[in-house]
Amino acid sequence: MNVKGKHYRTIWPTGDGHGVEIIDQRFLPHEFKIEVLRDVDQVATAIRDMWVRGAPLIGATAAYGVAIAMLSDPSDAHLDLVWHKLHDTRPTAINLRWALDDLRQHLRPVPMRARAAQAFARARAIADEDVELNKAIGRHGLEIIKGIAARKKPGERINILTHCNAGWLATVDVGTATAPIYAAHDAGLPIHVYVDETRPRNQGAQLTAWELAGHGVPHTLIVDNAGGHLMQHGRVDMVIVGTDRTTANGDVCNKIGTYLKALAAKDNGVPFYVGLPSPTIDWTVRDGVAEIPIEERADAEVSYVQGLDAAGKVSRVRISPLQTTAGNPAFDVTPARLVTGLITERGVAEASAAGLRKLFPA
């Protein structure tokens, strides 16, 4: 993606090869800041406190975290310690565990003197692979959008609703749910996106809207509870969201509120699609509701909001009474029966065990 005419990924190695640079997403859309991470504790903080977020980006960041850790101590004991330190930061997103397992397996047979270099090379490969997977998701999703366009009058607007941020900022580049949107826009299709604000952290309002504006995609910000109303009145042609973990049976775990959008889509005959790269599939889990751990985050995320104050500075204000506590489950699970299709790098799969096995027989 481009920011004021310059291309950026969300994460990249430092020039000296001893760390990584990231776009610090805590300050978007009002401030664009780049942070340098040079030790594994910083990487763990960046993941836990959501300087970086989104399942694919979390995985890539964890991979670089392992590489940074190998610079100071390449031993097996330290490798295991780092695996646990980073794994404990965000329990729901499966890409985190996938990347950590990949790095540990890759490094075990490597002589300790060569581990840091090998780890950085593997982390770069994971980042590059993420970009290519997302581009492929965009190509397959574009065909779905073209199908919708073909049923409309020439030039008639195609309305897509999305939830949270599954865009460039949630990946290394391009995005998952946004990949088909960008592909359609770049192909000249009249795309318009309804952007859920996505409480409590407002990733839709602060990140997705900022991305779409930067790419020139027409969009409208809506409150989370407006989606069902729009669907009832025929103003949404399709819903497309991302996922932090998808089960072997096609259940989808995504940002809290996704399940409600799927229910509304089902009730109104609106197709509900999920964009996901294959590392987001957890082949060890079948029942998403029963088996996926749902991260409970701090109640302050619900009690406070961040934005620009009257002086034009980023500030944080409380919106609830001081004596009121808040619950903050970060994700929910949408059962496969509510999902029209899973848009992967290999094509569009039916949201079922058979549908996923057809595309991923191994």
JSON list of C-alpha atoms in Angstrom, two decimals, residues 134-135 137-143 145-146 174 178-189 191 215 217:
[
{"chain": "A", "resi": 134, "resn": "ASN", "atom": "CA", "xyz": [-3.20, -12.19, -0.23]},
{"chain": "A", "resi": 135, "resn": "LYS", "atom": "CA", "xyz": [-2.80, -11.24, -3.89]},
{"chain": "A", "resi": 137, "resn": "ILE", "atom": "CA", "xyz": [-7.19, -14.11, -2.45]},
{"chain": "A", "resi": 138, "resn": "GLY", "atom": "CA", "xyz": [-7.78, -10.84, -4.26]},
{"chain": "A", "resi": 139, "resn": "ARG", "atom": "CA", "xyz": [-7.86, -12.54, -7.65]},
{"chain": "A", "resi": 140, "resn": "HIS", "atom": "CA", "xyz": [-10.37, -15.19, -6.54]},
{"chain": "A", "resi": 141, "resn": "GLY", "atom": "CA", "xyz": [-12.54, -12.69, -4.69]},
{"chain": "A", "resi": 142, "resn": "LEU", "atom": "CA", "xyz": [-12.56, -10.39, -7.73]},
{"chain": "A", "resi": 143, "resn": "GLU", "atom": "CA", "xyz": [-14.39, -13.08, -9.70]},
{"chain": "A", "resi": 145, "resn": "ILE", "atom": "CA", "xyz": [-17.51, -9.32, -7.29]},
{"chain": "A", "resi": 146, "resn": "LYS", "atom": "CA", "xyz": [-17.53, -9.46, -11.09]},
{"chain": "A", "resi": 174, "resn": "VAL", "atom": "CA", "xyz": [-2.59, -6.13, 0.40]},
{"chain": "A", "resi": 178, "resn": "THR", "atom": "CA", "xyz": [-9.80, -6.07, 1.40]},
{"chain": "A", "resi": 179, "resn": "ALA", "atom": "CA", "xyz": [-7.77, -7.83, -1.30]},
{"chain": "A", "resi": 180, "resn": "PRO", "atom": "CA", "xyz": [-10.84, -8.46, -3.53]},
{"chain": "A", "resi": 181, "resn": "ILE", "atom": "CA", "xyz": [-12.08, -4.92, -2.81]},
{"chain": "A", "resi": 182, "resn": "TYR", "atom": "CA", "xyz": [-8.80, -3.34, -3.95]},
{"chain": "A", "resi": 183, "resn": "ALA", "atom": "CA", "xyz": [-8.67, -5.67, -6.96]},
{"chain": "A", "resi": 184, "resn": "ALA", "atom": "CA", "xyz": [-12.21, -4.71, -7.96]},
{"chain": "A", "resi": 185, "resn": "HIS", "atom": "CA", "xyz": [-11.56, -1.00, -7.50]},
{"chain": "A", "resi": 186, "resn": "ASP", "atom": "CA", "xyz": [-8.33, -1.20, -9.52]},
{"chain": "A", "resi": 187, "resn": "ALA", "atom": "CA", "xyz": [-10.23, -3.08, -12.25]},
{"chain": "A", "resi": 188, "resn": "GLY", "atom": "CA", "xyz": [-12.61, -0.13, -12.58]},
{"chain": "A", "resi": 189, "resn": "LEU", "atom": "CA", "xyz": [-15.66, -1.68, -10.92]},
{"chain": "A", "resi": 191, "resn": "ILE", "atom": "CA", "xyz": [-17.19, -0.44, -5.57]},
{"chain": "A", "resi": 215, "resn": "HIS", "atom": "CA", "xyz": [-6.48, 4.00, -1.96]},
{"chain": "A", "resi": 217, "resn": "VAL", "atom": "CA", "xyz": [-12.08, 3.51, -2.58]}
]
